[in-house]
Coordinates of C-alpha atoms and ligand atoms in Angstrom, one line a residue:
X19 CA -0.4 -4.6 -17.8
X20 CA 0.1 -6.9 -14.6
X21 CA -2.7 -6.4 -12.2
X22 CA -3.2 -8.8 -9.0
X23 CA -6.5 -10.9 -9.5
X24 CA -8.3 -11.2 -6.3
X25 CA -10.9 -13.1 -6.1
X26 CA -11.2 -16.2 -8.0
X27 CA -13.1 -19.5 -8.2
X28 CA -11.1 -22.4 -8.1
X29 CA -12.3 -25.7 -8.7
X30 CA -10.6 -28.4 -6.1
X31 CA -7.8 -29.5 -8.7
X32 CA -6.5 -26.0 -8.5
X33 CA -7.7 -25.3 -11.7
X34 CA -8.8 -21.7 -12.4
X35 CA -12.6 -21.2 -13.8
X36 CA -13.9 -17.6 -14.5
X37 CA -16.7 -18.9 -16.9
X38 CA -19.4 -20.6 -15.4
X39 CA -19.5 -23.1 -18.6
X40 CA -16.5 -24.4 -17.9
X41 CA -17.2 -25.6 -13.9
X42 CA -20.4 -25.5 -13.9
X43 CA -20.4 -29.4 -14.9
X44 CA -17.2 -30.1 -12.9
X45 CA -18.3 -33.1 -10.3
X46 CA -15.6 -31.9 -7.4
X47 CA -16.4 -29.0 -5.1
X48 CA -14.7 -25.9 -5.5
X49 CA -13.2 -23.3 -3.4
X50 CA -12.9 -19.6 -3.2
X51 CA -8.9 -18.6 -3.9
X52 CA -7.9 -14.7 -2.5
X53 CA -4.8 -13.1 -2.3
X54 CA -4.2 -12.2 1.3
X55 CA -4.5 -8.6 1.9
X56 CA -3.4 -8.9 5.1
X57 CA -0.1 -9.6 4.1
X58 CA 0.3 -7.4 1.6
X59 CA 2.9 -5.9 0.6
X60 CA 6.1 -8.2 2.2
X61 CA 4.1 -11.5 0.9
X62 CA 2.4 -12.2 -1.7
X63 CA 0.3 -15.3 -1.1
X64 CA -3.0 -17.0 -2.0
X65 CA -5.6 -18.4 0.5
X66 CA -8.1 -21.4 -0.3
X67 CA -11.7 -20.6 1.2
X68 CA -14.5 -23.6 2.0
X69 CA -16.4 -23.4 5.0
X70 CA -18.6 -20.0 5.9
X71 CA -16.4 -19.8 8.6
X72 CA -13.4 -19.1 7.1
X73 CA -14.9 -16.9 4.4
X74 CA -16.4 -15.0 7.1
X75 CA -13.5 -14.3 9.0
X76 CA -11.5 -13.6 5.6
X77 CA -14.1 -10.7 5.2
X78 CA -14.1 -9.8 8.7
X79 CA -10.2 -9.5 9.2
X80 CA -9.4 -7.9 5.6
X81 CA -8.0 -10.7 3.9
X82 CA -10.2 -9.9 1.3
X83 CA -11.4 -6.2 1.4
X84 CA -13.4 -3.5 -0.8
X85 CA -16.8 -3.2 -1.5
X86 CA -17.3 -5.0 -5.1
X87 CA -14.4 -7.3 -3.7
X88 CA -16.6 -8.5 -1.0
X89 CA -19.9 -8.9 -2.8
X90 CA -18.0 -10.8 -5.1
X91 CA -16.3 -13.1 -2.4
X92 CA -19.3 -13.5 -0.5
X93 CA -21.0 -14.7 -4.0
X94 CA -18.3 -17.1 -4.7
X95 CA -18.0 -18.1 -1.3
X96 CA -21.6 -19.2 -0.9
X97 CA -21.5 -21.3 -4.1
X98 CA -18.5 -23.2 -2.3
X99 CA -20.3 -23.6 0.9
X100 CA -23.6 -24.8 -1.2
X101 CA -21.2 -27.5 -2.8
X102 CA -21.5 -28.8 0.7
X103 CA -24.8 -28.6 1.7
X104 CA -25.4 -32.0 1.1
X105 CA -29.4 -31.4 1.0
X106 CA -31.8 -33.6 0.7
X107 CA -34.6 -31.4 -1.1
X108 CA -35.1 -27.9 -2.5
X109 CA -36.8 -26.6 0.4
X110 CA -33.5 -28.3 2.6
X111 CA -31.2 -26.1 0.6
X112 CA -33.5 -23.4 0.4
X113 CA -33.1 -23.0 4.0
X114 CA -29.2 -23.5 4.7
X115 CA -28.8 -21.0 1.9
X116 CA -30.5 -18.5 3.8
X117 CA -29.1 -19.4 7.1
X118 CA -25.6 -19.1 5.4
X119 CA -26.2 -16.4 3.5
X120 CA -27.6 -14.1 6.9
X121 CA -24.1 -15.3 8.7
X122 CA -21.9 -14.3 5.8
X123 CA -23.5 -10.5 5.1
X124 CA -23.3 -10.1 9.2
X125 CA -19.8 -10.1 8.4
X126 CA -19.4 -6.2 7.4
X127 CA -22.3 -4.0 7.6
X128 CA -21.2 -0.9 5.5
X129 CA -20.4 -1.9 1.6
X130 CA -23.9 -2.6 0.3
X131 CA -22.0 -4.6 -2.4
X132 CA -22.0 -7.5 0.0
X133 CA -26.1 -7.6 0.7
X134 CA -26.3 -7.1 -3.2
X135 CA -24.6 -10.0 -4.2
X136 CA -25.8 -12.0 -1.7
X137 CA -29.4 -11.6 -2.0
X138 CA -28.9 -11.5 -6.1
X139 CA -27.7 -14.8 -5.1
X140 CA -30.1 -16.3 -3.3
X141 CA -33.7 -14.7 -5.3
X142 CA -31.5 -16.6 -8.7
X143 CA -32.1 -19.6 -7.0
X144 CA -35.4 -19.0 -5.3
X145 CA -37.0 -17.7 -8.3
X146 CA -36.4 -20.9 -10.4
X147 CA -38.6 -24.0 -10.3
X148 CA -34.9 -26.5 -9.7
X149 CA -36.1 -29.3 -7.5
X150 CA -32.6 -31.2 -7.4
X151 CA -30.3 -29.6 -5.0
X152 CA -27.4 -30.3 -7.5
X153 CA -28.9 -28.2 -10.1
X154 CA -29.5 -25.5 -7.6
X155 CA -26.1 -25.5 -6.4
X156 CA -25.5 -25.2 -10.4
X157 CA -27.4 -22.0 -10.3
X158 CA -26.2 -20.4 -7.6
X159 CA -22.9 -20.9 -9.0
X160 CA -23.3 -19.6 -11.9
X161 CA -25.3 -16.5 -10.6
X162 CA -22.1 -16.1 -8.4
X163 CA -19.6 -16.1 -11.6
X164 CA -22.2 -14.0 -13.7
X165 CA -21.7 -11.2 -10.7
X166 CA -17.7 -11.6 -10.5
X167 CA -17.4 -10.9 -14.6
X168 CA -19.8 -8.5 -14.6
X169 CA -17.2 -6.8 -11.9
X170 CA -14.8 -7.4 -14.0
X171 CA -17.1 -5.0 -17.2
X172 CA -18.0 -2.5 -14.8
X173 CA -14.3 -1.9 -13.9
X174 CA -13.6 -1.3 -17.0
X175 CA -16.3 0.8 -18.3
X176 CA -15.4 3.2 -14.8
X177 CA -12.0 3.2 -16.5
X178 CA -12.9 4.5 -19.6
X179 CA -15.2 7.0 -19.0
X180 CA -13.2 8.1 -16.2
X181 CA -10.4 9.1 -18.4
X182 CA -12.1 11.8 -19.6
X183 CA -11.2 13.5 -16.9
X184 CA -7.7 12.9 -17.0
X185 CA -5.0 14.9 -18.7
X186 CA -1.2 14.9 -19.4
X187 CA 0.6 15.5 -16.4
X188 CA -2.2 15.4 -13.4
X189 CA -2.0 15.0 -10.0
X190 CA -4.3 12.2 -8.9
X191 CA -5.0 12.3 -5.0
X192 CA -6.8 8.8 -4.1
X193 CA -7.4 7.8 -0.4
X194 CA -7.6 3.5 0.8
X195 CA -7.6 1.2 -2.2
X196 CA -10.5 1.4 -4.4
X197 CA -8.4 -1.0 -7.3
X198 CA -7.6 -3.9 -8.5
X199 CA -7.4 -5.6 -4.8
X200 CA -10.8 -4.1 -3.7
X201 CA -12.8 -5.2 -6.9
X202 CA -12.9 -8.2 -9.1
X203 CA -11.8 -6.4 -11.9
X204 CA -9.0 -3.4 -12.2
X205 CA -10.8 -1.1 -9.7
X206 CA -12.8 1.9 -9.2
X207 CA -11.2 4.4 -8.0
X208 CA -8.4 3.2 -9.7
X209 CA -10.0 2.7 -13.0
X210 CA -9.2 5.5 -14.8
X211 CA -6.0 6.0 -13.4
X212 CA -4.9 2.7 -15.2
X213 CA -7.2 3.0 -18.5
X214 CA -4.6 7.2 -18.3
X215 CA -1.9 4.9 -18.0
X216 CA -2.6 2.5 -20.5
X217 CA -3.3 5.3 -22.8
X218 CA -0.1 6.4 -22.4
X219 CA -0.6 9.8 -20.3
X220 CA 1.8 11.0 -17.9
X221 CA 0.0 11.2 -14.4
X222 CA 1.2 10.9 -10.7
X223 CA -0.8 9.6 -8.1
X224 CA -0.6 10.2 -4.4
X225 CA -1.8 7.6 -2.3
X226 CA -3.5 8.7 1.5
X227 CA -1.5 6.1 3.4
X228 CA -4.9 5.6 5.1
X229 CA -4.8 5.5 9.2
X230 CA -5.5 2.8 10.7
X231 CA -4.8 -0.3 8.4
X232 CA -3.0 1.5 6.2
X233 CA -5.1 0.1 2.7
X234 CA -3.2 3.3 0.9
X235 CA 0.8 2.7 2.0
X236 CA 0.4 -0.7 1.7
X237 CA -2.2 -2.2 -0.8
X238 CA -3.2 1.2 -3.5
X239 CA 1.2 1.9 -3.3
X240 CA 1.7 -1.9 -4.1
X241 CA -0.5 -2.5 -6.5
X242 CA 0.3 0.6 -8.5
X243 CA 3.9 0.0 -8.3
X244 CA 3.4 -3.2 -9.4
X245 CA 2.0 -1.9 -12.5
X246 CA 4.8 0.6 -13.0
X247 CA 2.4 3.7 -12.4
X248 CA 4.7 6.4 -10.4
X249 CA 3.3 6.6 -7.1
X250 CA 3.5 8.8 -4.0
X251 CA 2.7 8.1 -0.5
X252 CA 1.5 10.8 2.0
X253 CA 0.0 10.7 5.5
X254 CA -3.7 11.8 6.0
X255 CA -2.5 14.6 7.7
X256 CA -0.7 16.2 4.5
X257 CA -3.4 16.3 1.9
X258 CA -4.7 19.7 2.5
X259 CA -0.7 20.8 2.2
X260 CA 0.1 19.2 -0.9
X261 CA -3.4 20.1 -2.5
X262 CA -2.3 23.6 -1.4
X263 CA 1.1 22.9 -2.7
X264 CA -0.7 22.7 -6.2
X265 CA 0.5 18.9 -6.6
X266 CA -3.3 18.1 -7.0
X267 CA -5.6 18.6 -10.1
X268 CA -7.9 15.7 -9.6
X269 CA -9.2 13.6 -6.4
X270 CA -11.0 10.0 -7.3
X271 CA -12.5 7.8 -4.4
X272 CA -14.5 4.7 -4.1
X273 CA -17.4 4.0 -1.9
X274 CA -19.1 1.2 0.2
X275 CA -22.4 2.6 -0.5
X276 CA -23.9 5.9 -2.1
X277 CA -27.6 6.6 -0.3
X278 CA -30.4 8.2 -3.0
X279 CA -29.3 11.4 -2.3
X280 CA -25.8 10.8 -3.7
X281 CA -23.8 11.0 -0.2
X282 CA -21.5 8.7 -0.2
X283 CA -20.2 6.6 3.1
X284 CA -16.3 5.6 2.3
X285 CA -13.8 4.7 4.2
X286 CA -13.0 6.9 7.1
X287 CA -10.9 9.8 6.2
X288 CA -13.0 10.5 3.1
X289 CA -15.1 13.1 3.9
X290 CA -12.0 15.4 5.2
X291 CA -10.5 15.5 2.0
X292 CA -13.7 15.9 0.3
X293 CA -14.1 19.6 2.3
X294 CA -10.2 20.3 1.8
X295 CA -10.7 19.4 -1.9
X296 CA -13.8 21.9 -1.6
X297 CA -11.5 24.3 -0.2
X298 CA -9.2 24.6 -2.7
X299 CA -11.1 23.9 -6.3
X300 CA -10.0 20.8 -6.6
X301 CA -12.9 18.5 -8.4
X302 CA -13.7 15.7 -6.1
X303 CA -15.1 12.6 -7.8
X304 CA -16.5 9.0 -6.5
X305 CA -16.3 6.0 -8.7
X306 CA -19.0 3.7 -8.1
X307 CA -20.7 0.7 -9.9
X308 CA -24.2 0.3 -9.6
X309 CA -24.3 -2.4 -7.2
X310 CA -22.7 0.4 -4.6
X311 CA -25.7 2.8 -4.7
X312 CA -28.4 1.7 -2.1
X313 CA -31.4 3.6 -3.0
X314 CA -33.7 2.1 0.1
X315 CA -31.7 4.7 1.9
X316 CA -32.5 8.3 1.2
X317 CA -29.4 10.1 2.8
X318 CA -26.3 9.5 3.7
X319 CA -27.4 9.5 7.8
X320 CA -28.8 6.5 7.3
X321 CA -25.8 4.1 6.5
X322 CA -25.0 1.5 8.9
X323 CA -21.2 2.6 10.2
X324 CA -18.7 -0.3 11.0
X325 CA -17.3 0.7 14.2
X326 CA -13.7 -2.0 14.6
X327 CA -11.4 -2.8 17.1
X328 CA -9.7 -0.7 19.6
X329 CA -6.3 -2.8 18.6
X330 CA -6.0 -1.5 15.5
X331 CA -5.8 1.9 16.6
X332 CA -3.8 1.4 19.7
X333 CA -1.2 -1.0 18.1
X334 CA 1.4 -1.0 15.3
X335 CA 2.5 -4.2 13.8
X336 CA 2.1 -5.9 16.6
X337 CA 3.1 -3.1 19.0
X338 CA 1.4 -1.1 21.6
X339 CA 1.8 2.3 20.9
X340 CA -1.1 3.8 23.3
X341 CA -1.1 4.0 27.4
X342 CA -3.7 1.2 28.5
X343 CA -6.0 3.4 29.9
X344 CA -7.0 5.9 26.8
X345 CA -10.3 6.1 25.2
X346 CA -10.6 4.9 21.7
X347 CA -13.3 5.6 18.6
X348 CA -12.5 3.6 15.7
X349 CA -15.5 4.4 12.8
X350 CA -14.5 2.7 9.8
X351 CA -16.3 4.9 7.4
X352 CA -17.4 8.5 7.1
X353 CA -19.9 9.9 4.7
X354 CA -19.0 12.8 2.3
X355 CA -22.4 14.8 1.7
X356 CA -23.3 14.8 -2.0
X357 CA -22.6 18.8 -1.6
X358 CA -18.9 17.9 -1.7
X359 CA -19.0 15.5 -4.8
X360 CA -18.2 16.9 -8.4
X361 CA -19.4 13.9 -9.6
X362 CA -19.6 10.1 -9.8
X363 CA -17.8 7.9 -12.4
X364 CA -19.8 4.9 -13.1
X365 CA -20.3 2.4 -15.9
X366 CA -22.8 4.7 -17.5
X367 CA -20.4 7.7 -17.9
X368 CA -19.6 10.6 -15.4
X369 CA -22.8 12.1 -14.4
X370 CA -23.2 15.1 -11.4
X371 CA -26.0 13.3 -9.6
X372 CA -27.0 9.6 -9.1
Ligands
MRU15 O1 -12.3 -1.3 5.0 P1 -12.0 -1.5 3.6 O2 -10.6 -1.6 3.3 O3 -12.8 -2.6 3.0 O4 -12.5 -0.2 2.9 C1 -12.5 -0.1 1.5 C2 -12.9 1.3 1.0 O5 -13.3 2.2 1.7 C3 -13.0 1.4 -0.5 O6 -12.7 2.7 -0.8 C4 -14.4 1.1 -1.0 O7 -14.8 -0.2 -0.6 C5 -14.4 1.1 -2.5 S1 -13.6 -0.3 -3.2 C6 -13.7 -0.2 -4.9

């Protein structure tokens, strides 16, 4: 099945490394490739990534998006910064890897994916006894591959115990993109709707076209499409109908981070369709990895809410749609209590509590 590949580790002849054997011993400096999300879906195109600057702002602007998409970027990302370093001594690098690594997880507070990787990062390379700043940068590398493969695993293990919820003919509701584009591998959210495809089941998904950026209409649409798996667009505002409209057996979701209590803080939108799913029987289900439950935080009151720009709620490509004068709140995320979740689908299985 075609699926877009969105992060990947490039080395700087443009050649293509997801094994850390094989770049690991590669003297030129590498650079972290993304596909543009931004851009998505008129172009199609690829963006090269070396300073913490631009890796930063990629994270910052959506360029590259989704929770496990981001920890993996910011992994990758710091291994191509490190390249260029240019320490003189362990504790030298020791201490632009930190100062790097604090600028890059400032770039998105709520997907705990991104502070995961990041410090798994950094304690791989603190905790060993490497002197030589080249063999750190070695480590820290690899530590950054190891985390986008094992993405790639957990994606697929969501997938296949997720399809045990799936049957001939369902109705999948899913709201912003929790696939192929927000993950390293082919998704969470998405996960089992591909592993039902792929089996060969007859399913329909409707896509939330996901106000304000619109990650449903234009990234979850495209990237199903582009697999060949039917797919349905509808505004926010029409879930509760067509759920009522019995179009909808099943709702999957992602998250940026599930607190110890099992609430779960997705993007903005989420927790409405998690009481309208409530309201009409409809099992509601969240499809996480590990690295996406934060268990430092007891409840969901406690996650750190990205709060964006005014712009994108008062423009439209480009265009102001809002009198100048208005009032705008633009949260990012909501969280959906744990009350409201069936259950989560993680690499483990499908369990009713985390
Ligand atoms: O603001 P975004 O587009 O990064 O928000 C993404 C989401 O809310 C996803 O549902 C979540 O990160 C899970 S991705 C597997």
């Amino acid at each position: 099945m075609k699926r877009p590949n969105t992060v990947q580790w490039k080395a700087a002849d443009g050649s293509i490394h997801l094994k850390p054997d094989e770049v690991l011993d590669s003297p030129l400096p590498g650079f972290l490739d993304i596909i543009d999300q931004t851009l998505l879906p008129g172009k199609l195109e690829r963006r090269q990534l070396c300073t913490a600057e631009e890796i930063f702002h990629a994270i910052r602007t959506l360029a590259v998006r989704g929770a496990p998409a981001i920890g993996c970027a910011a992994a990758l990302g710091l291994a191509a910064c490190a390249q260029r370093f240019h320490a003189a001594n362990r504790t030298e690098f020791l201490a632009r890897l930190a100062e790097t690594a604090d600028y890059l997880e400032s770039s998105r507070p709520t997907a705990v994916n991104l502070a995961w990787a990041l410090n798994r990062c950094c304690s791989a390379v603190r905790l060993s006894e490497e002197t030589d700043p080249a063999g750190l940068t070695r480590l820290l590398l690899g530590e950054a591959l190891a985390i986008l493969d094992e993405d790639i695993a957990l994606c697929r293990a969501i997938g296949q115990h997720g399809l045990s919820l799936i049957k001939n003919n369902m109705g999948i509701l899913t709201h912003c993109n929790a696939g192929a584009l927000a993950t390293g591998g082919c998704g969470t959210a998405l996960a089992p709707v591909y592993a039902a495809w792929e089996a060969g089941l007859n399913i329909r998904v409707f896509s939330d076209e996901t106000r304000p950026l619109l990650q449903g209409a234009r990234l979850t649409a495209w990237e199903l499409s582009y697999s060949g798996i039917d797919v349905t667009t509808i505004c926010d505002s029409m879930a509760a109908q067509v759920m009522r409209e019995g179009r909808v057996d099943l709702v999957i979701v992602g998250a940026d981070r599930v607190a110890a209590n099992g609430d779960a803080a997705n993007k903005i939108g989420t927790y409405q369709l998690a009481i309208a799913a409530n309201y009409h029987r409809i099992p509601f289900y969240v499809a996480i990895p590990y690295s996406t439950i934060d268990r430092s935080i007891p409840d969901g009151s406690r996650i750190p809410i990205e709060q964006r720009s005014e712009s994108e709620i008062t423009t439209f490509n480009g265009m102001r749609i809002s009198p100048e004068t208005i009032k705008v709140y633009n949260p990012a995320f909501d969280v959906t209590p744990a009350s409201l979740i069936t259950g989560y689908i993680t690499e483990k299985g499908v369990v009713s509590a985390i």
